[in-house]
PDB file of C-alpha atoms in Angstrom:
ATOM      1  CA  ASN A   1      69.332-138.222 147.220  1.00 89.00           C
ATOM      2  CA  PHE A   2      70.760-141.708 146.756  1.00 93.00           C
ATOM      3  CA  LEU A   3      74.286-143.099 147.099  1.00 96.00           C
ATOM      4  CA  PHE A   4      75.121-146.588 145.850  1.00 96.00           C
ATOM      5  CA  ARG A   5      78.706-147.437 146.806  1.00 98.00           C
ATOM      6  CA  ASN A   6      80.536-150.762 146.319  1.00 98.00           C
ATOM      7  CA  CYS A   7      77.347-152.527 145.169  1.00 95.00           C
ATOM      8  CA  ARG A   8      77.057-155.405 142.701  1.00 95.00           C
ATOM      9  CA  PHE A   9      74.101-155.680 140.336  1.00 91.00           C
ATOM     10  CA  HIS A  10      74.084-158.967 138.435  1.00 89.00           C
ATOM     11  CA  ASP A  11      72.105-161.870 136.945  1.00 85.00           C
ATOM     12  CA  SER A  12      68.866-159.897 136.669  1.00 79.00           C
ATOM     13  CA  PRO A  13      66.555-160.204 133.676  1.00 74.00           C
ATOM     14  CA  GLY A  14      65.190-156.694 134.350  1.00 72.00           C
ATOM     15  CA  ARG A  15      66.545-153.318 133.389  1.00 73.00           C
ATOM     16  CA  GLY A  16      68.272-150.869 135.700  1.00 80.00           C
ATOM     17  CA  LEU A  17      65.629-148.172 135.524  1.00 82.00           C
ATOM     18  CA  VAL A  18      66.734-145.072 137.438  1.00 85.00           C
ATOM     19  CA  LEU A  19      64.001-142.496 138.079  1.00 83.00           C
ATOM     20  CA  GLY A  20      65.127-139.720 140.376  1.00 84.00           C
ATOM     21  CA  ASN A  21      67.504-136.892 141.077  1.00 89.00           C
ATOM     22  CA  ASN A  22      70.800-136.495 142.929  1.00 94.00           C
ATOM     23  CA  ILE A  23      72.016-140.073 142.525  1.00 95.00           C
ATOM     24  CA  THR A  24      75.577-141.393 142.744  1.00 97.00           C
ATOM     25  CA  PHE A  25      76.821-144.835 141.731  1.00 97.00           C
ATOM     26  CA  GLU A  26      80.410-145.230 142.948  1.00 98.00           C
ATOM     27  CA  ASN A  27      82.700-148.269 142.678  1.00 98.00           C
ATOM     28  CA  CYS A  28      79.760-150.477 141.669  1.00 97.00           C
ATOM     29  CA  THR A  29      79.832-153.502 139.370  1.00 95.00           C
ATOM     30  CA  PHE A  30      77.078-154.192 136.852  1.00 92.00           C
ATOM     31  CA  GLY A  31      76.908-157.594 135.199  1.00 87.00           C
ATOM     32  CA  PRO A  32      76.609-160.004 133.818  1.00 86.00           C
ATOM     33  CA  LEU A  33      73.184-158.702 132.773  1.00 83.00           C
ATOM     34  CA  ASN A  34      70.776-159.483 129.942  1.00 81.00           C
ATOM     35  CA  ASN A  35      69.499-155.923 129.870  1.00 82.00           C
ATOM     36  CA  SER A  36      70.738-152.350 130.152  1.00 84.00           C
ATOM     37  CA  ALA A  37      72.573-151.785 133.434  1.00 89.00           C
ATOM     38  CA  LEU A  38      71.387-148.189 133.851  1.00 91.00           C
ATOM     39  CA  GLN A  39      68.441-146.499 132.182  1.00 88.00           C
ATOM     40  CA  PHE A  40      68.041-142.836 133.055  1.00 88.00           C
ATOM     41  CA  GLN A  41      64.648-141.884 131.756  1.00 83.00           C
ATOM     42  CA  SER A  42      61.189-140.539 132.269  1.00 81.00           C
ATOM     43  CA  CYS A  43      58.104-141.381 130.249  1.00 75.00           C
ATOM     44  CA  TYR A  44      54.509-140.307 130.256  1.00 69.00           C
ATOM     45  CA  SER A  45      51.350-140.362 128.173  1.00 63.00           C
ATOM     46  CA  TYR A  46      49.090-137.494 129.274  1.00 60.00           C
ATOM     47  CA  ASN A  47      46.672-138.714 131.941  1.00 58.00           C
ATOM     48  CA  ALA A  48      47.041-142.443 131.282  1.00 59.00           C
ATOM     49  CA  TRP A  49      50.560-143.337 132.383  1.00 63.00           C
ATOM     50  CA  CYS A  50      53.688-141.874 133.936  1.00 68.00           C
ATOM     51  CA  GLU A  51      57.045-143.392 134.744  1.00 72.00           C
ATOM     52  CA  GLY A  52      59.118-140.987 136.808  1.00 70.00           C
ATOM     53  CA  ILE A  53      59.287-137.213 136.727  1.00 73.00           C
ATOM     54  CA  GLY A  54      62.818-136.945 135.448  1.00 79.00           C
ATOM     55  CA  CYS A  55      66.376-137.930 136.175  1.00 88.00           C
ATOM     56  CA  THR A  56      69.007-135.264 136.852  1.00 91.00           C
ATOM     57  CA  ASN A  57      72.255-134.739 138.734  1.00 95.00           C
ATOM     58  CA  VAL A  58      73.593-138.273 138.346  1.00 96.00           C
ATOM     59  CA  VAL A  59      77.198-139.392 138.808  1.00 97.00           C
ATOM     60  CA  VAL A  60      78.428-142.841 137.769  1.00 97.00           C
ATOM     61  CA  ARG A  61      82.060-142.995 138.897  1.00 98.00           C
ATOM     62  CA  ASN A  62      84.648-145.788 138.869  1.00 98.00           C
ATOM     63  CA  CYS A  63      82.060-148.444 138.063  1.00 97.00           C
ATOM     64  CA  ARG A  64      82.561-151.630 136.068  1.00 96.00           C
ATOM     65  CA  PHE A  65      80.150-152.906 133.419  1.00 93.00           C
ATOM     66  CA  GLU A  66      80.864-156.605 132.739  1.00 90.00           C
ATOM     67  CA  ASN A  67      79.173-158.452 129.877  1.00 85.00           C
ATOM     68  CA  VAL A  68      76.096-156.257 129.846  1.00 83.00           C
ATOM     69  CA  LEU A  69      74.086-157.368 126.830  1.00 76.00           C
ATOM     70  CA  GLY A  70      71.637-154.480 126.832  1.00 61.00           C
ATOM     71  CA  LYS A  71      68.983-156.385 124.891  1.00 62.00           C
ATOM     72  CA  SER A  72      66.137-153.889 125.396  1.00 55.00           C
ATOM     73  CA  GLN A  73      68.055-150.826 124.201  1.00 59.00           C
ATOM     74  CA  GLY A  74      71.229-152.513 122.963  1.00 65.00           C
ATOM     75  CA  VAL A  75      73.551-150.597 125.277  1.00 83.00           C
ATOM     76  CA  PRO A  76      74.850-150.720 128.876  1.00 87.00           C
ATOM     77  CA  ILE A  77      73.567-147.163 129.545  1.00 89.00           C
ATOM     78  CA  PHE A  78      70.419-145.653 128.028  1.00 86.00           C
ATOM     79  CA  THR A  79      69.027-142.119 128.487  1.00 87.00           C
ATOM     80  CA  ALA A  80      65.715-140.752 127.197  1.00 83.00           C
ATOM     81  CA  LEU A  81      62.702-138.609 127.872  1.00 79.00           C
ATOM     82  CA  ARG A  82      59.673-140.110 126.187  1.00 73.00           C
ATOM     83  CA  LEU A  83      57.341-137.387 125.021  1.00 66.00           C
ATOM     84  CA  PRO A  84      53.823-138.057 123.751  1.00 63.00           C
ATOM     85  CA  TRP A  85      53.816-138.631 120.012  1.00 59.00           C
ATOM     86  CA  LYS A  86      51.453-137.073 117.502  1.00 59.00           C
ATOM     87  CA  GLY A  87      48.015-138.543 118.032  1.00 61.00           C
ATOM     88  CA  ASP A  88      48.768-139.523 121.655  1.00 62.00           C
ATOM     89  CA  GLN A  89      45.642-138.033 123.219  1.00 64.00           C
ATOM     90  CA  PRO A  90      44.328-138.018 126.782  1.00 61.00           C
ATOM     91  CA  LEU A  91      41.980-140.890 127.477  1.00 61.00           C
ATOM     92  CA  PRO A  92      38.639-139.407 128.607  1.00 63.00           C
ATOM     93  CA  HIS A  93      37.637-142.470 130.650  1.00 63.00           C
ATOM     94  CA  LEU A  94      40.777-142.133 132.815  1.00 65.00           C
ATOM     95  CA  LYS A  95      40.221-139.203 135.133  1.00 71.00           C
ATOM     96  CA  ILE A  96      43.084-137.266 136.747  1.00 71.00           C
ATOM     97  CA  ALA A  97      42.778-137.828 140.499  1.00 71.00           C
ATOM     98  CA  HIS A  98      44.607-134.690 141.693  1.00 74.00           C
ATOM     99  CA  PRO A  99      42.014-131.848 141.510  1.00 81.00           C
ATOM    100  CA  GLU A 100      44.458-128.969 141.018  1.00 82.00           C
ATOM    101  CA  PHE A 101      46.367-130.812 138.293  1.00 75.00           C
ATOM    102  CA  ALA A 102      43.073-131.822 136.608  1.00 78.00           C
ATOM    103  CA  ARG A 103      41.944-128.178 136.604  1.00 84.00           C
ATOM    104  CA  THR A 104      45.263-126.995 135.129  1.00 81.00           C
ATOM    105  CA  MET A 105      45.161-129.671 132.424  1.00 76.00           C
ATOM    106  CA  ALA A 106      41.569-128.684 131.537  1.00 81.00           C
ATOM    107  CA  GLU A 107      42.647-125.034 131.207  1.00 87.00           C
ATOM    108  CA  TYR A 108      45.526-125.969 128.890  1.00 81.00           C
ATOM    109  CA  GLU A 109      43.275-128.244 126.851  1.00 79.00           C
ATOM    110  CA  ALA A 110      40.622-125.498 126.491  1.00 87.00           C
ATOM    111  CA  LYS A 111      43.325-123.146 125.158  1.00 89.00           C
ATOM    112  CA  GLY A 112      44.650-125.820 122.786  1.00 82.00           C
ATOM    113  CA  VAL A 113      48.055-125.742 124.492  1.00 78.00           C
ATOM    114  CA  PRO A 114      49.903-129.089 124.357  1.00 69.00           C
ATOM    115  CA  VAL A 115      51.338-130.279 127.650  1.00 66.00           C
ATOM    116  CA  THR A 116      54.841-131.715 127.417  1.00 64.00           C
ATOM    117  CA  PRO A 117      57.554-132.089 130.040  1.00 63.00           C
ATOM    118  CA  SER A 118      60.521-129.778 130.041  1.00 66.00           C
ATOM    119  CA  GLY A 119      63.663-130.898 128.242  1.00 68.00           C
ATOM    120  CA  ASP A 120      65.374-130.188 131.547  1.00 77.00           C
ATOM    121  CA  ALA A 121      63.755-133.327 133.007  1.00 82.00           C
ATOM    122  CA  ILE A 122      66.677-135.498 131.865  1.00 88.00           C
ATOM    123  CA  GLY A 123      70.256-134.325 132.168  1.00 91.00           C
ATOM    124  CA  ARG A 124      73.351-133.383 134.097  1.00 94.00           C
ATOM    125  CA  ILE A 125      74.671-136.949 133.991  1.00 96.00           C
ATOM    126  CA  LEU A 126      78.384-137.758 134.379  1.00 98.00           C
ATOM    127  CA  ILE A 127      79.895-141.148 133.515  1.00 97.00           C
ATOM    128  CA  GLU A 128      83.524-141.012 134.692  1.00 98.00           C
ATOM    129  CA  GLY A 129      86.400-143.439 135.231  1.00 98.00           C
ATOM    130  CA  CYS A 130      84.309-146.491 134.372  1.00 97.00           C
ATOM    131  CA  THR A 131      85.411-149.739 132.739  1.00 96.00           C
ATOM    132  CA  PHE A 132      83.299-151.493 130.110  1.00 94.00           C
ATOM    133  CA  VAL A 133      84.188-155.178 129.702  1.00 92.00           C
ATOM    134  CA  ASN A 134      83.144-156.855 126.442  1.00 87.00           C
ATOM    135  CA  PRO A 135      80.547-154.321 125.291  1.00 86.00           C
ATOM    136  CA  ARG A 136      78.255-155.497 122.479  1.00 81.00           C
ATOM    137  CA  GLY A 137      77.964-152.103 120.775  1.00 81.00           C
ATOM    138  CA  PRO A 138      77.692-148.448 121.799  1.00 88.00           C
ATOM    139  CA  LEU A 139      78.341-147.742 125.469  1.00 92.00           C
ATOM    140  CA  TRP A 140      75.715-145.043 126.033  1.00 93.00           C
ATOM    141  CA  ARG A 141      72.665-144.224 123.941  1.00 89.00           C
ATOM    142  CA  ILE A 142      71.337-140.708 124.528  1.00 89.00           C
ATOM    143  CA  MET A 143      67.986-140.025 122.886  1.00 86.00           C
ATOM    144  CA  ASN A 144      67.468-136.498 124.256  1.00 84.00           C
ATOM    145  CA  GLY A 145      68.117-134.288 127.266  1.00 86.00           C
ATOM    146  CA  HIS A 146      71.014-131.991 128.121  1.00 89.00           C
ATOM    147  CA  GLY A 147      74.332-131.829 129.976  1.00 93.00           C
ATOM    148  CA  PHE A 148      76.002-135.215 129.486  1.00 95.00           C
ATOM    149  CA  TRP A 149      79.667-135.953 130.232  1.00 97.00           C
ATOM    150  CA  PHE A 150      81.576-139.136 129.404  1.00 97.00           C
ATOM    151  CA  CYS A 151      85.132-138.778 130.765  1.00 97.00           C
ATOM    152  CA  ASP A 152      88.180-141.012 131.287  1.00 97.00           C
ATOM    153  CA  ASN A 153      86.391-144.312 130.672  1.00 97.00           C
ATOM    154  CA  LYS A 154      87.938-147.418 129.137  1.00 95.00           C
ATOM    155  CA  VAL A 155      86.889-150.506 127.208  1.00 94.00           C
ATOM    156  CA  VAL A 156      88.424-153.898 127.953  1.00 92.00           C
ATOM    157  CA  TRP A 157      88.093-156.935 125.692  1.00 87.00           C
ATOM    158  CA  ASP A 158      88.389-160.120 127.727  1.00 78.00           C
ATOM    159  CA  ASP A 159      87.524-163.321 125.881  1.00 61.00           C
ATOM    160  CA  LEU A 160      87.836-165.305 129.116  1.00 53.00           C
ATOM    161  CA  ALA A 161      85.220-163.158 130.845  1.00 49.00           C
ATOM    162  CA  ASP A 162      82.914-163.818 127.909  1.00 48.00           C
ATOM    163  CA  ALA A 163      83.331-167.583 128.343  1.00 47.00           C
ATOM    164  CA  ARG A 164      82.573-167.334 132.088  1.00 50.00           C
ATOM    165  CA  SER A 165      79.392-165.326 131.541  1.00 48.00           C
ATOM    166  CA  PRO A 166      76.221-167.405 131.917  1.00 49.00           C
ATOM    167  CA  HIS A 167      74.633-165.048 129.344  1.00 47.00           C
ATOM    168  CA  ALA A 168      77.221-165.529 126.586  1.00 44.00           C
TER     169      ALA A 168
END
């Protein structure tokens, strides 16, 4: 459970990767940024790599996104669950350290059952009452997941803010 209230995230070359559940961003300002302000996602590749175990129950309320360029995904807010693609196989030289998980994976593999995360791993995200200043394209890119709400938000075009941005 995380609460970010009245925070300012700015001038960072990185992305705002959010991996977790029960998170609230309230009255925060994002920008100027060269990357996506918020990325709600989870990614994994069998036994080789994992980035988070999901992102659910998120509220982004009354926040301001100023001159967020979103270069990596092209948007201020990005949401996705990266599933293994066809041909993405476990790497035999990388052993799973957790014995119970390794045993379960071996059982699934012996049965020929593919292991993929639940579609419920990403979802229940509300973006409400936010202001987007000088967006460069779509405001929120949703690749997959469930339960998304985008309510009572507004877009503001401010040429002066663009001129003041060090990233313009």
